[in-house]
Amino acid sequence: MPKITVLLPVYNAEKYLKEAINSILSQTYDDFELWTFNDGSTDNSLHEISKIKDSRIKLYSISNSGVSNARNYGAKKSSANYFAFIDGDDLWQDFHLAEMKSLISKYPEHKVFSCRSKIQKGNRFETLLYGRKKRG
C-alpha cells in the first residue's frame, strides 16, 4: 500500500497544535510521515511542534507565504504516492488514514479522496456531507 505524506501547514496555531498532531500520530494506519510547515508563525508554534518527538515528523520553517504555498512546497519535496491535508486547528479521528487507505485500495483509478467533516458549533457538532452533483 502506498505511503502517505501528511502535510500540516502551521501559522500561529500554538494553542491547537499538540492536540492536532496527536490526532495524526494516533492513527490506526501508521505508514505515513508528517511534514509540518511553520509558515512564518509569530507565536510559539515552532516550539510546540519541536517538543513532540516522533520519527515520522519532519519540521520545515518557511517564510510566511500562505497555506497553499506551504502545501505545494511539501507536495513538491515528498516522493509519496498520496498526500493528506490537515490544518493546525483540525483533528482527525483515529481511523481517518485507514479510511483513506481503504478508499485508495477500493478505487485505485481515482486520484482524489475525501470524507465527512464535523464542525464544532458551541457544544454540538454538525456533520458536513459532500457529494457529487450530476451535470445536465
Backbone as a ProteinNet text record, in pm:
[ID]
protein_1_A
[PRIMARY]
MPKITVLLPVYNAEKYLKEAINSILSQTYDDFELWTFNDGSTDNSLHEISKIKDSRIKLYSISNSGVSNARNYGAKKSSANYFAFIDGDDLWQDFHLAEMKSLISKYPEHKVFSCRSKIQKGNRFETLLYGRKKRG
[TERTIARY]
86.1	0	89.9	48.1	132.9	150.2	265.5	292.5	223	179.4	108.6	192.6	204.5	264.7	152.2	148	51.1	115.8	49.1	101.2	23.2	96.7	37.4	100.8	39.9	89.3	43.6	131.4	102.3	133.6	34.6	56.7	-16.9	60.1	6.5	-104.8	-75.2	-173	-125.3	-43.2	19.8	-75.6	-190.9	-279.6	-352.6	-349	-418	-323.2	-196.4	-103.9	-84.8	-67.2	-42.8	-156.2	-278.7	-394.1	-406	-380.7	-388.5	-284.5	-160.6	-53.8	-78.5	-124.5	-154.2	-265.1	-361.9	-467.6	-411.4	-305.1	-239.7	-155.3	-77.6	14.1	-58.2	-183.3	-257.7	-339.4	-309.8	-382.8	-362.3	-466.5	-455.6	-373.9	-371.3	-284.7	-159.1	-43.1	75.9	185.7	156.1	255.9	245.7	281.9	276.4	391.7	415.9	508.1	432.3	470.5	404.4	502.6	471.4	554.7	482.2	545	488.2	564.5	490.7	549.2	514.3	612.8	592.9	598.3	483.7	467.5	485.5	599.8	629.2	550.8	515.9	438.6	513.1	435.2	493.9	464.1	394	368.1	466.7	437.4	526.3	495.1	437.7	404.2	526.5	636	757.8	803.7	800.7	840.2	746.5	616	518.2	541.8	572.3	598.7	726.3	830.8	960.1	958.5	860.9	850.6	801.1	733.9	676.9	782.3	822.2	928.9	868.2	879	831.6	908.9	963.6	1048.9	973.5	841.2	763.8	747.7	783.7	763	886.4	863.2	966.4	915.9	1003.4	966.5	1043.5	968.8	1028.1	979.3	1068.1	1028.5	1044.9	939.5	941.7	889.2	923	870.9	721.4	649.3	504.1	463.8	395.5	351.1	212.7	148.6	12.4	4.1	-114.2	-138.1	-116.9	-160.6	-146.9	-1	78.2	220.2	291.9	254.7	315.6	282.8	159.2	120.5	192.2	197	264.8	413	475	615.7	635.4	549.9	558.2	532	433.5	399.1	513.9	585.9	699.1	816.7	836.3	950.1	927.1	804.6	775	771.2	810.2	801.5	686.9	600.3	487	388.8	314	212.2	88.3	64.1	-56.6	-24.1	-102.7	-92	-223.4	-214.1	-332.5	-312.8	-414.6	-405.9	-480.9	-419.4	-482.3	-427.8	-508	-465.2	-432.9	-360.8	-313.1	-420.7	-542.1	-651.5	-756.4	-718	-809	-771.8	-867	-844.8	-892.9	-824.8	-867.8	-912.6	-1014.1	-1046.2	-938.7	-917.2	-802.2	-807	-918	-929.5	-926.8	-898.4	-903.7	-815	-687.8	-598	-629.6	-679.4	-721.4	-835.8	-928	-1037.5	-984	-888	-828.9	-758.4	-683.9	-615.6	-717.4	-827.6	-932.6	-991.2	-1015.2	-1068.3	-968.3	-840.7	-736.2	-734.1	-744.9	-744.9	-869.6	-982.3	-1109.6	-1125.4	-1068.9	-1084	-946.7	-862.2	-725.1	-716.5	-822.1	-820.2	-845.6	-891.4	-919.3	-793.5	-790.9	-673.4	-699.1	-825.7	-859.7	-963.9	-944.7	-1036.2	-1073.2	-1194.7	-1241.6	-1334.1	-1359.1	-1450.4	-1530.6	-1617.6	-1702.1	-1620.7	-1673.3	-1613.3	-1718.3	-1673.1	-1761	-1706.5	-1796.7	-1759.5	-1824.4	-1743.8	-1797.4	-1856.7	-1980.7	-2051	-2102.7	-2031.4	-2067.7	-2040.2	-2141.8	-2127.2	-2173.1	-2204.8	-2252	-2168.3	-2178.9	-2106.4	-2204.6	-2172.3	-2251	-2168	-2227.3	-2158.5	-2181.1	-2071.8	-2079.3	-2076.9	-2166.9	-2172.2	-2131.1	-2047.2	-2002.3	-2054.2	-2088.3	-2135.8	-2109.3	-2130.8	-2114	-2245.4	-2235.7	-2354.9	-2356	-2472	-2483.5	-2497.5	-2434	-2444.7	-2556.4	-2614.3	-2707.5	-2843.4
-118.1	0	123.4	227.7	346.9	420.9	477.7	561.3	695.7	753.9	882.4	987.2	1103.9	1217.8	1308.5	1332.6	1425.5	1562.7	1659.4	1795.1	1885.5	1943.6	2027.5	2165.9	2261.8	2398.9	2462.5	2539.7	2597.6	2747.2	2825.6	2968.8	3009.5	3040.8	3087.7	2997.5	2869.2	2771	2707.5	2777.9	2726	2651.9	2710.2	2650.3	2525.4	2497.2	2380	2267.2	2298.9	2206.5	2073.2	2073.5	1947.3	1848.4	1895.3	1807.5	1765.3	1858.7	1826.8	1721.8	1741.8	1647.8	1513	1512.2	1384.8	1308.8	1380.7	1311.8	1246.2	1301.2	1242.8	1122.6	1139.8	1034	911.9	927.2	814.9	738	755.6	686.2	535.6	459.2	314.1	267.7	344.4	319.8	401.4	336	410.3	420.9	387.2	401	541.2	639.3	778.5	854.8	970.6	1066.3	1197.1	1275.2	1403	1515.1	1595.6	1711.1	1835.4	1904.1	2027.9	2145.4	2250.1	2369.3	2489.8	2537.8	2660	2774	2830.7	2930.1	3071.7	3096.2	3229.3	3266.2	3169.1	3197	3295.3	3379.7	3476.4	3437.5	3326.3	3275.9	3161.8	3074.1	2963.6	2834	2843.3	2723.5	2636.5	2697.1	2622.9	2544.6	2605.9	2540	2423.7	2443.2	2337.5	2215.2	2238.1	2126.8	2054.6	2129.5	2068	1990.9	2015.3	1941.1	1798.1	1772	1639.2	1555	1448.5	1362.8	1238	1230	1114.5	1112.5	998.6	989.5	1016.5	1011.4	1037.6	1186.2	1272.1	1416.4	1481.2	1559.2	1645.5	1788.3	1876	2015.6	2106	2187.3	2285.4	2423.3	2520.5	2659.5	2732.9	2799	2876	3015.9	3110.9	3246.4	3246.1	3331.4	3334.5	3357.5	3256.9	3267.4	3208.3	3166	3117	2965.6	2916.9	2773.2	2698.8	2754.1	2685.1	2670	2773.5	2764.2	2664.5	2659.9	2562.8	2420.9	2395.2	2262	2227.1	2321.8	2297.7	2269.2	2340	2318.2	2173.4	2127.1	1990	1887.4	1912.6	1817.9	1803.2	1911.4	1905.7	1828.5	1837.7	1773.3	1625.2	1586	1448	1355.1	1231.2	1130.9	1033	1064.6	977	971.9	862.4	848.7	931.5	955.1	1026.4	1127.4	1234.5	1338.3	1347.3	1378.1	1405.1	1543.8	1626.2	1764.1	1780.7	1852.9	1887.9	2023.4	2101.3	2231.8	2223.1	2320.7	2320.7	2325.2	2361.3	2364.9	2257.5	2154.8	2044.8	1920.1	1828.6	1700	1589.5	1475.6	1356.9	1252.6	1176.5	1057.4	954.1	860	770	676	667.8	580	658	786.9	870.7	815.9	793.5	745.3	601.3	521.5	385.3	390.2	482.9	500.8	545.4	637.9	683.6	566.8	486.9	369.5	273.6	252.9	165.1	217.8	346.9	406.4	396.3	417.3	405.8	263.9	165.1	24.7	-9.1	43.8	12.5	82.8	202.9	283	328.4	236.8	274.6	368.1	375.2	463.7	610.1	635.2	772	838	968.4	1044	1128.6	1161.1	1248.1	1177.9	1181.6	1117.9	1216.6	1202.9	1292.3	1212.9	1268.8	1204.4	1312.2	1269.4	1364.1	1450.2	1566.4	1656.2	1694.6	1719.5	1770.6	1905	1998.5	2130.8	2151.5	2196.5	2221.5	2361.4	2367	2494.1	2494.3	2566.2	2564.4	2427.4	2366.9	2235.2	2121.1	2150.6	2044.9	2040.1	1927.6	1908	1893.8	1954.8	1939.5	1863	1763.9	1685.3	1749	1770.9	1822.2	1704.1	1700.8	1593.1	1647.2	1572.4	1610.1	1506.7	1549.9	1455.6	1506.9	1420.4	1457.2	1511.6	1619.2	1672.5	1623.4	1580.4	1536.2	1657.6	1647.9	1755.2	1721.6	1827.5	1806.1	1800.4
0	0	0	-68.3	-80.5	51.7	65.7	180.8	160.5	270.6	267.4	338.4	278.8	346.5	392.6	521.7	579.4	578.6	517.2	507.4	602.7	697.5	801.4	800.2	728.3	735.1	866.9	927.6	1058.3	1055.8	1092.8	1112.7	1240.2	1341.8	1470.5	1524.4	1533.4	1583.2	1714	1787	1908.4	2001	2026.7	2127.2	2078.1	1948.5	1893	1851.6	1833.8	1767.8	1837.8	1966.1	2035.9	2009.8	2022.9	2001.9	1855	1763.6	1620.6	1583.1	1626	1592.7	1658.2	1781.5	1847	1775.3	1716.5	1641.7	1515.4	1462.1	1344.8	1387.5	1491.6	1535.9	1591.4	1631.5	1689.7	1585.8	1460.1	1354.4	1361.8	1328.7	1325.3	1205	1099.1	983.6	1006.8	1010.4	1052.2	946.7	821.8	715.8	655.3	735.3	691	753.3	695.9	754.1	769.2	866.5	893.1	866.9	769	737.6	787	879.6	931.9	872.6	842.3	782.1	867.1	940.8	1016.1	915.7	885.7	779.2	835	898.3	949.9	1074	1157.1	1279	1368.8	1435.1	1529.2	1673.8	1694.4	1829.3	1858.2	1949	1984.8	1910.2	1792.4	1714.7	1689.8	1649.7	1620.5	1743.8	1858.5	1982.8	2015.7	1996.9	2025.7	1936.7	1810.8	1719.1	1761.1	1791.6	1823.1	1954.7	2042	2167.6	2147.1	2035.8	2009.6	1938.6	2002.9	1949.6	1885.9	1755.2	1680.1	1549.2	1514.4	1395.8	1265.4	1268.3	1146.2	1117.2	1212.9	1196.5	1134.7	1031.8	974.1	988.7	1031.1	1054.4	960	888.5	798.3	840.5	833.7	855.7	724.7	684.5	560.9	591.6	505.6	526.9	496.5	564.6	551.8	407.3	350.6	212	191.5	301	291.7	287.2	323.8	337.3	205.7	95.3	-33.9	-73.3	-54.1	-87.4	2.5	129.5	221	174.8	138.7	90.4	-39.6	-132	-259.1	-238.6	-146.9	-114.1	-69.1	19.9	68.7	-39.2	-122.1	-228.6	-328.4	-354.3	-446.9	-387	-256.7	-191	-163.4	-140.6	-100	-220.7	-196.6	-302.8	-278	-182.4	-150.3	-267.3	-273.1	-376.3	-345.9	-215	-174.4	-65.9	-64	37.1	112.5	239.2	320.5	379.6	369.3	417	547.9	639.1	766	807.2	874.8	924.6	1073.2	1123.4	1260.5	1366.6	1329.6	1427.8	1400.6	1322.2	1289.7	1369.2	1379.7	1445.1	1353.5	1359.9	1288	1387.1	1351	1427.9	1396.6	1487.5	1474.6	1354.2	1286.2	1169.1	1037.3	1041	921.2	808.3	837	731.6	690.9	782.2	746.8	645.6	665	568.4	433.1	434.3	308.2	238.3	313.1	257	196.6	265.1	214.8	84.1	77.7	-45.2	-159.8	-128.8	-230.9	-287.5	-201	-245.1	-325.8	-282.9	-347.4	-482.2	-493.6	-615.9	-666.3	-710	-747.4	-867.5	-946.3	-1063	-1025.8	-904.3	-860.6	-805.7	-809.6	-765.5	-641.7	-612.1	-500	-414.1	-283	-189.4	-80.3	-31.4	74.3	165.2	280.7	374.3	446	532.4	604.8	700.3	727.1	825.5	927	1046.8	1151.2	1196.6	1215.8	1264.3	1399.6	1494.7	1627.6	1632.1	1676.3	1695.9	1838.3	1923.1	2064.3	2122.5	2182.3	2243.5	2153.5	2029	1940.8	1812.7	1743.4	1618.7	1504.6	1392.1	1270.3	1169.4	1104.6	1002.9	866.8	796.2	660.4	565.8	472.3	374.5	238.6	171.5	38.7	-58	-174.9	-274.1	-413.5	-508.3	-648.1	-702.3	-772.9	-838	-982.2	-1026.6	-1165.8	-1255.5	-1368.2	-1466.7	-1563.8	-1614.6	-1723.5	-1680.7
[MASK]
++++++++++++++++++++++++++++++++++++++++++++++++++++++++++++++++++++++++++++++++++++++++++++++++++++++++++++++++++++++++++++++++++++++++

